[in-house]
Coordinates of C-alpha atoms and ligand atoms in Angstrom, one line a residue:
X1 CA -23.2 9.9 17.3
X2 CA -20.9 11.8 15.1
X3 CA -22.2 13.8 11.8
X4 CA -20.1 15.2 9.0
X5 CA -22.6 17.9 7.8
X6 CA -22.4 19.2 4.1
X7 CA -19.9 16.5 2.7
X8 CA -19.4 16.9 -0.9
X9 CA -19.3 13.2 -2.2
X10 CA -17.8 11.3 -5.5
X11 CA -20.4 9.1 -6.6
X12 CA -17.9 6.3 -7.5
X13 CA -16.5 6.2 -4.3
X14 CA -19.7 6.3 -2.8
X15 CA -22.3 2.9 -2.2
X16 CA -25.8 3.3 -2.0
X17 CA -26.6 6.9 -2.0
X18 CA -26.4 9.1 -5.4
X19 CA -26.7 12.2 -4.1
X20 CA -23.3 14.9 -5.0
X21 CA -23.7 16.0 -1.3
X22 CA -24.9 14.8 2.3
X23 CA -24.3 14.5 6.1
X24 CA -23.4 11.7 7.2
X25 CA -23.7 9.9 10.5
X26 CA -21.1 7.9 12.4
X27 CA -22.1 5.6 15.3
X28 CA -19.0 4.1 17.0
X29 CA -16.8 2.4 14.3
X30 CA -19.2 2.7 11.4
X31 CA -21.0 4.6 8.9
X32 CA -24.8 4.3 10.8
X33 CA -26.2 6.8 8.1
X34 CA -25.9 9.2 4.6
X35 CA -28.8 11.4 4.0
X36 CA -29.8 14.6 1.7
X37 CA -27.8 17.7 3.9
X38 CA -29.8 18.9 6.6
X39 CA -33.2 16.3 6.5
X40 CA -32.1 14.4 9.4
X41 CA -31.6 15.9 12.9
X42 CA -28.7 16.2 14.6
X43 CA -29.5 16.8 18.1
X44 CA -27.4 16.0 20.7
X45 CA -24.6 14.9 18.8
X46 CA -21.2 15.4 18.0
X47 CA -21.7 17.8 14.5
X48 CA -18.7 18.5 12.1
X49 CA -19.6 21.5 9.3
X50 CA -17.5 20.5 6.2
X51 CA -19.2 23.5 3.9
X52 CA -18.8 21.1 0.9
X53 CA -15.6 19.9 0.9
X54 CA -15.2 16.2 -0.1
X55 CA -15.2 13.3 1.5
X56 CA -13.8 10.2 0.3
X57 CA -12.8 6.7 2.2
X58 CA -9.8 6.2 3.8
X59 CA -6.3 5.3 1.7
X60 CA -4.6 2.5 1.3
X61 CA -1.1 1.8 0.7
X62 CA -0.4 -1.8 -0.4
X63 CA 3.3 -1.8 -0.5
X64 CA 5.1 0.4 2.5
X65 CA 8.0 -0.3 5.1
X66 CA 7.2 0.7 8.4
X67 CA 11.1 0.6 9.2
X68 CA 11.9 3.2 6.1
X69 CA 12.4 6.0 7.9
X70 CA 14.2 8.0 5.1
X71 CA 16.7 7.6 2.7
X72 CA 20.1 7.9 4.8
X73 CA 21.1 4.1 3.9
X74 CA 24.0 4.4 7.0
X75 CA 21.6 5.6 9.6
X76 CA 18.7 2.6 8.3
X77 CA 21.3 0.1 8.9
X78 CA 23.2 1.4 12.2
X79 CA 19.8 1.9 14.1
X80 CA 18.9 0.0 17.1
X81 CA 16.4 -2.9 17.6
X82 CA 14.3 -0.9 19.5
X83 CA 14.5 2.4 17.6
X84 CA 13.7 0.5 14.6
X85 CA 10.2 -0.6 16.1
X86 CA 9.7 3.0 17.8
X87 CA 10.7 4.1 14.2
X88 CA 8.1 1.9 12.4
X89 CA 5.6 3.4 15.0
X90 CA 5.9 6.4 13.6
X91 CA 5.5 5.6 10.4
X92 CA 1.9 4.2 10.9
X93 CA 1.0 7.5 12.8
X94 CA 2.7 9.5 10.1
X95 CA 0.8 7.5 7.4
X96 CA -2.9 8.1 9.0
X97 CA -2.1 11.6 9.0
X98 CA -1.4 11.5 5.1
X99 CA -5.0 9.7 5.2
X100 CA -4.0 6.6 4.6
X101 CA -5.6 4.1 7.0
X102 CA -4.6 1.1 6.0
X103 CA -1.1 0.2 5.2
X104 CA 0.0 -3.2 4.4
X105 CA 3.9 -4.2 5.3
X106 CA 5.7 -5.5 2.3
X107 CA 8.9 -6.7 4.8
X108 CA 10.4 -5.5 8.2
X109 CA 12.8 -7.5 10.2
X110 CA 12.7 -8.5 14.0
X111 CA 8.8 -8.7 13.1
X112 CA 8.4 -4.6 14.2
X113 CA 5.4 -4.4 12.4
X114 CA 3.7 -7.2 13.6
X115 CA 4.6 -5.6 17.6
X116 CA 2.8 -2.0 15.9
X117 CA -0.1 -3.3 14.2
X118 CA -0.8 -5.1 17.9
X119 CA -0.5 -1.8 19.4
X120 CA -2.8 -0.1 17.0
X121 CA -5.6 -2.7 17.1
X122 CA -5.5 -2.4 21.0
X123 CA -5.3 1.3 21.3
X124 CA -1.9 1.6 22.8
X125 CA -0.6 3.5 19.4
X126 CA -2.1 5.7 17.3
X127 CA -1.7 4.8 13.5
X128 CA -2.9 3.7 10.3
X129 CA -4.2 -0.1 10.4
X130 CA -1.6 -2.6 9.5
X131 CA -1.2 -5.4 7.5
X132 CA 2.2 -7.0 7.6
X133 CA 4.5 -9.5 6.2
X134 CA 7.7 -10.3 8.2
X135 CA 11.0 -11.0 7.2
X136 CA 11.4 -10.9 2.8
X137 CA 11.8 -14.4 2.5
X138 CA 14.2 -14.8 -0.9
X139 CA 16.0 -17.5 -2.7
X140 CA 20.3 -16.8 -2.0
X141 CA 21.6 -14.2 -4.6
X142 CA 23.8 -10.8 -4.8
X143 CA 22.4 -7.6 -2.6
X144 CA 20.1 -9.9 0.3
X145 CA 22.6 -8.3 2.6
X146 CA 22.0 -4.9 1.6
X147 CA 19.3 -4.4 4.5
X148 CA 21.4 -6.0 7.1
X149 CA 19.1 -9.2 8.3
X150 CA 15.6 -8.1 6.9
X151 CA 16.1 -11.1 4.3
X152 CA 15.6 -14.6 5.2
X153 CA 17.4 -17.1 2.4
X154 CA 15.5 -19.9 1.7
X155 CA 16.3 -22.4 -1.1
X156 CA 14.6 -25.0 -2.4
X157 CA 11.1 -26.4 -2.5
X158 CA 10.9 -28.7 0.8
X159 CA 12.4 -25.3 2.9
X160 CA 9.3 -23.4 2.0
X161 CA 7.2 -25.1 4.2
X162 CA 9.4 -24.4 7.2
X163 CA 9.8 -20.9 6.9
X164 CA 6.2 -19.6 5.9
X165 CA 5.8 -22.1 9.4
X166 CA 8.1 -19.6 11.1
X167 CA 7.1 -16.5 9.6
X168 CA 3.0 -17.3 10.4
X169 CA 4.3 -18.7 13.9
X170 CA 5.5 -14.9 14.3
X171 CA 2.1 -13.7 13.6
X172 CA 2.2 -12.1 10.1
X173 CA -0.7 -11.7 8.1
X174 CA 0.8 -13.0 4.6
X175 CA 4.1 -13.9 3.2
X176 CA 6.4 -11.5 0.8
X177 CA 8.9 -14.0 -1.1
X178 CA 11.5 -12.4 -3.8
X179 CA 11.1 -13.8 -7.6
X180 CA 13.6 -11.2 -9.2
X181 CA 16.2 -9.1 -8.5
X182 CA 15.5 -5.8 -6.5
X183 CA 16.1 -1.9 -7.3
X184 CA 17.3 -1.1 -3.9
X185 CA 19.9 -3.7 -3.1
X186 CA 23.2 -3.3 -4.3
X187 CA 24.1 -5.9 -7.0
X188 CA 20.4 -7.0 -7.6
X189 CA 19.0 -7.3 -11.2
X190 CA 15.5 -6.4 -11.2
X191 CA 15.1 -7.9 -14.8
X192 CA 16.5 -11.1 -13.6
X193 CA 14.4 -14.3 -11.5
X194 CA 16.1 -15.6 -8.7
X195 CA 13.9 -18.4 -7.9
X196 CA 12.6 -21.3 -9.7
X197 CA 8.9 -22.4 -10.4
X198 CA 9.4 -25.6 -8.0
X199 CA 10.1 -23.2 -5.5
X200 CA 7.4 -20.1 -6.4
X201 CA 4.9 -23.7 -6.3
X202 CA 5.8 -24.9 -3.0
X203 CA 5.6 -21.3 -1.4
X204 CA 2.3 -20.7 -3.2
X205 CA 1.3 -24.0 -1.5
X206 CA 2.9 -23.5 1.7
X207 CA 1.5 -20.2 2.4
X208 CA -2.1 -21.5 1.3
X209 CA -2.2 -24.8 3.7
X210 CA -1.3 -21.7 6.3
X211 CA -4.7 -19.7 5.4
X212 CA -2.8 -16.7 3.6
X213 CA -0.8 -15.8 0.6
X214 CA 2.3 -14.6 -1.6
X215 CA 2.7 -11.6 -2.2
X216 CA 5.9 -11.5 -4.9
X217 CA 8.2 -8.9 -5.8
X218 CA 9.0 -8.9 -9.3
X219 CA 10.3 -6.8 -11.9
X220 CA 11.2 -8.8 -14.7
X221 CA 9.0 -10.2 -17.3
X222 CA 9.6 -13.7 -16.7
X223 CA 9.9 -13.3 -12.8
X224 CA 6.4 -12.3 -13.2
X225 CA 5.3 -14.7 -15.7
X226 CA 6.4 -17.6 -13.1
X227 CA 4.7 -15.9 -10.4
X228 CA 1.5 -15.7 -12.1
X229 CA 1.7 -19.8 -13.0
X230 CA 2.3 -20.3 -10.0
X231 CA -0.5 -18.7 -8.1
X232 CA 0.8 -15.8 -5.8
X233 CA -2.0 -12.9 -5.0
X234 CA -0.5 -10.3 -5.4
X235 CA 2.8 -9.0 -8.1
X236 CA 4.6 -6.3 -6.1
X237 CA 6.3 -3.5 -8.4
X238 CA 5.1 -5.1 -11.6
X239 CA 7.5 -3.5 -13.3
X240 CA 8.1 -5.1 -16.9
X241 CA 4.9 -6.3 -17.8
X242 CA 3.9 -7.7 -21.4
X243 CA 0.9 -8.7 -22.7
X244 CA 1.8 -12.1 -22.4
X245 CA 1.8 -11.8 -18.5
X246 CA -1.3 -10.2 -18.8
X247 CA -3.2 -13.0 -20.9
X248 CA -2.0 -15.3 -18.0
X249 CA -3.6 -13.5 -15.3
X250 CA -6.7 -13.5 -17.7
X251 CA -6.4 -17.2 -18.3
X252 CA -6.3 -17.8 -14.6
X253 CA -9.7 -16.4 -14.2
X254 CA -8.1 -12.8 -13.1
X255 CA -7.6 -13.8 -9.3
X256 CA -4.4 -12.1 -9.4
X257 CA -3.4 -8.4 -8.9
X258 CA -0.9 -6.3 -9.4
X259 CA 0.7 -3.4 -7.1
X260 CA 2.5 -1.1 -8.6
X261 CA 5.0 1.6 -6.6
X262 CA 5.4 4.7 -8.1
X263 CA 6.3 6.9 -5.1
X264 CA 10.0 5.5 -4.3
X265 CA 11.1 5.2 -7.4
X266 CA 9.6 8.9 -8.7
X267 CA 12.1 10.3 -5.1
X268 CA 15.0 8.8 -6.1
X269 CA 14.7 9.9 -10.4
X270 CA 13.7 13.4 -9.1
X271 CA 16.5 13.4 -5.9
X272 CA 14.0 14.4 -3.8
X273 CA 16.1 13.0 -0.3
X274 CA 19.3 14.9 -2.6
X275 CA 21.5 12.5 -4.5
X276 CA 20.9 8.7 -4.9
X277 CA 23.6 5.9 -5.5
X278 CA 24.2 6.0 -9.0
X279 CA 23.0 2.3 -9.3
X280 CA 20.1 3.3 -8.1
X281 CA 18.8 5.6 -9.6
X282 CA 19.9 4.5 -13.3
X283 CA 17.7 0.6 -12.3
X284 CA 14.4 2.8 -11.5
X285 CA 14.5 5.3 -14.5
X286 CA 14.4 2.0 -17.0
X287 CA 12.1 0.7 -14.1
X288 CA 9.0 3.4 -13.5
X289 CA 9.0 4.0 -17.1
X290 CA 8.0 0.3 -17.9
X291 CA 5.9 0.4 -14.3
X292 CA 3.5 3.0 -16.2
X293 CA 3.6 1.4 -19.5
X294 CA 2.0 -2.3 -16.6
X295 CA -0.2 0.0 -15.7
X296 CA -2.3 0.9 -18.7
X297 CA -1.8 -2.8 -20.1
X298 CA -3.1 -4.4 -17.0
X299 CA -6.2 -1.3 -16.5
X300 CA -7.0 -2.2 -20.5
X301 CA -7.6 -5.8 -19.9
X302 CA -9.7 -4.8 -16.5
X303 CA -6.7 -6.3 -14.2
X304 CA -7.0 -5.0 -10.1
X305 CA -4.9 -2.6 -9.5
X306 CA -3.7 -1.8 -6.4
X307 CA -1.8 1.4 -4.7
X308 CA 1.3 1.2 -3.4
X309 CA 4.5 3.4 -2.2
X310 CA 7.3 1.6 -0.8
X311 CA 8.6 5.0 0.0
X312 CA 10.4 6.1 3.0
X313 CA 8.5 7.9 6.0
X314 CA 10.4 11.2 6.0
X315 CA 9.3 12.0 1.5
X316 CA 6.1 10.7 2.3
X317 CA 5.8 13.5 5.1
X318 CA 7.4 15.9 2.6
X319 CA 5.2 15.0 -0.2
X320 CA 1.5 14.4 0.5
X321 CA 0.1 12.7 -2.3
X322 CA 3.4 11.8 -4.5
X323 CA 1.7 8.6 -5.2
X324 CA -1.2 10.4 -6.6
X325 CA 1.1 13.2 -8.2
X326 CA 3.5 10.1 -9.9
X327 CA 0.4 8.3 -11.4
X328 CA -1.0 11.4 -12.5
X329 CA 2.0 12.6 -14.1
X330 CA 2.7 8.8 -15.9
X331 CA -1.0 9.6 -17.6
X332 CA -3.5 7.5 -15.2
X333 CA -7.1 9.4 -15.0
X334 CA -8.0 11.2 -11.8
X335 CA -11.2 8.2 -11.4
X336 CA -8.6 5.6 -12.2
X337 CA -6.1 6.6 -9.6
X338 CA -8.9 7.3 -6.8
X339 CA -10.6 4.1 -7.1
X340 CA -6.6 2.3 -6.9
X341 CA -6.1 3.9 -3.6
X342 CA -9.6 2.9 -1.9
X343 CA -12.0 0.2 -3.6
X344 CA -9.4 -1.3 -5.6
X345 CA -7.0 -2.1 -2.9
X346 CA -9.7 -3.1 -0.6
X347 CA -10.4 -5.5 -3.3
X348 CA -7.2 -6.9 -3.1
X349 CA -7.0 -7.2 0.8
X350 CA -10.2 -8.7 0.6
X351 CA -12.0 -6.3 3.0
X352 CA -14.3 -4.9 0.1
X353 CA -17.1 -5.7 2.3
X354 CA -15.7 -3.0 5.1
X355 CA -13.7 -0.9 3.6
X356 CA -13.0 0.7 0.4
X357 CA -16.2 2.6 -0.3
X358 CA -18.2 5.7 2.0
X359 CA -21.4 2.7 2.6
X360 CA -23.7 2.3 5.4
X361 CA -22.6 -0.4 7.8
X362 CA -18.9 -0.1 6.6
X363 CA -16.0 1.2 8.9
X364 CA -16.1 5.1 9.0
X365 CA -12.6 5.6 7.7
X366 CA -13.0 9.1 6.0
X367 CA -10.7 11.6 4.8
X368 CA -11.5 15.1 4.1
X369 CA -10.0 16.9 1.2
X370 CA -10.3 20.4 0.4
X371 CA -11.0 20.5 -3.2
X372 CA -12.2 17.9 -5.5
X373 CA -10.0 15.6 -6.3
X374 CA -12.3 14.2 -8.9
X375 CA -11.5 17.6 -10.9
X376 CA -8.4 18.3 -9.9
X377 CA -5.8 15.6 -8.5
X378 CA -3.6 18.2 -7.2
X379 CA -5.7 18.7 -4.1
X380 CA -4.1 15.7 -3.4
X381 CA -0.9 16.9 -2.9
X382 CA -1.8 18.9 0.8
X383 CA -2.2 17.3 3.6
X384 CA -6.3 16.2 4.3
X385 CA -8.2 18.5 6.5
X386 CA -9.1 15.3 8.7
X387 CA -8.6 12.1 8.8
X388 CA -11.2 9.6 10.5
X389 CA -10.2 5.9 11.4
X390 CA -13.0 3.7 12.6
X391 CA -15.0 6.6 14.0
X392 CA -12.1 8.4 15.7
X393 CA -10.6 11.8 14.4
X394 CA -6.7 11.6 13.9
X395 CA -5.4 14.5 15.9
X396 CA -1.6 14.9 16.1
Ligands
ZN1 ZN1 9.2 -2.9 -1.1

């Protein structure tokens, strides 16, 4: 047994226990117990003083690269096969250390972060849980060659089939398929769609016969629009959304969520990794200022919002809690953005019922903060004072 004594809790991040404060008791993966501070005795087992600072559940990140090491474009595409999977291993460790522990995979080629997540579940690597897509699959247009092979072109309805086949054959856990244009490749127009909705259909259907989902990057209104008709689960980036695209969600009984990625696109306007490609940067200014604009459309009309990053390894170990910081900064509420990194995106993932919340007989993924982020969102921007995944402290 394992107790956390004098946790300072936030009650909306918290199931089943009211209380501002509490120990609370791990046995083996899970949360066994929360209780008043110092009612319950804790002989003989493994005791953890916290002097009230707070605990909150793990994060998660719904939209990272394993393989995105940092921003040096020459060294991400001249890398070896193997350094790129030793490189996404790091990544995951890196990530748990930020106190995220569960990060889902929006796209890695040679399948990397299916070969990681493997690892982690058997105990060979230490790192944040994984969730992974594999290659992007994408309709043929300008800038797929950008990340050397990481794109798979695909075109037409009857290929879908085929290669959500291959890419659950490979052992991914869901399917990342490209309706517009993207920031990051050279050439791409994020306002523009690149597929059609035969095709968005067929995928949508594919993917479902296969017992898993789309999860579609789109920037542009009608990209999104599409998507939504279609089906998908989740709309990556959801850059330019209008209301319109919101009363589809609506109309579709709200089954669909978006992900917004605040993190990459705030390091390359603010030249955090030093200066960006000019087309770069000039697509994501137009593009995070919509993003925020999404966010308090879709938040209004009681949409599920998801965190994500899509930021390289090397800014995220720079700057703790940029995600946090960029939401913050774009005017969404401290509860807001908490609840977005934890419950919300649990929701999304569908592991609400084990994750997402600090709840008796869920994992015991826990991260302490010092300071209350509840107050003060800037405690945020530290690295955690520990990080627990299923039970087990994260030491580096
Ligand atoms: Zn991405």
């Amino acid at each position: 047994m394992i107790v956390l004594k004098n946790c300072r809790l936030i009650p909306y991040l918290t199931d089943g226990y009211s209380n501002p404060t509490a120990d609370i008791f791990i046995d083996g993966k899970h949360i066994q117990g929360i209780y008043p501070c110092g009612t319950q005795s804790c002989e003989d087992a493994e005791c953890y003083d916290l002097n009230g600072k707070t605990v909150i559940p793990g994060y998660f990140d719904l939209h990272a690269h394993l393989m995105f090491t940092n921003q040096n474009w020459e060294y991400l595409m001249h890398r070896s096969e193997s350094t790129y999977v030793m490189d996404s291993a790091a990544y995951a460790k890196t990530y748990l250390k930020l106190g995220y522990t569960t990060i889902r995979d929006a796209g890695n080629d040679y399948y990397a972060s299916v070969t990681v997540r493997d690892n982690i579940n058997s105990g060979v690597l230490t790192g944040a849980r994984v969730i992974t897509s594999g290659k992007i699959l994408t309709p043929t247009t300008r800038g797929n060659s950008s990340f050397g092979t990481l794109y798979k072109e695909i075109d037409g309805a009857d290929a879908m089939l085929k290669a959500c086949r291959e890419e659950c054959a490979a052992g991914v856990d869901f399917i990342k398929y490209m309706c517009t244009g993207a920031m990051l490749n050279l050439g791409g127009v994020p306002g523009q769609i690149v597929t059609t909705p035969e095709e968005l259909r067929a995928i949508v259907a594919a993917a479902e016969g296969l017992g898993t989902y789309v999860a579609a990057h789109c920037h542009g209104t009608l990209g999104i629009k599409e998507a939504i008709k279609a089906g998908v689960r989740t709309i990556e980036h959801a850059s330019y959304m209008d209301e319109e695209c919101v009363e589809l969600i609506l109309k579709r009984g709200n089954d669909i969520c978006t992900v917004p990625t605040f993190a990459v696109a705030y390091s390359l306007v603010s030249e955090l990794s030093g200066p960006v490609v000019p087309e770069f940067k000039s697509k994501t200014e137009d593009g995070i200022a919509h993003m925020a604009q999404g966010i308090h459309l879709c938040q209004a009309a009681g949409i599920t919002i998801g965190f994500g990053t899509d930021l390289d390894m090397e800014n995220a170990a720079k700057y703790p809690g940029i995600e946090f910081q960029a939401r913050a900064s774009y005017g969404v509420d401290n509860e807001t953005i908490l609840k977005q990194a934890t419950i919300e995106s649990a929701k999304i993932l569908r592991m609400d019922d084990k994750l997402g919340t600090i709840c008796v007989g869920k994992l015991a993924d826990l991260v302490v903060v010092d300071g209350a982020p509840d107050e003060d969102i800037s405690c945020m921007m530290k690295y955690p004072a520990m990080v627990w995944k299923e039970g087990v402290l994260f030491r580096d």
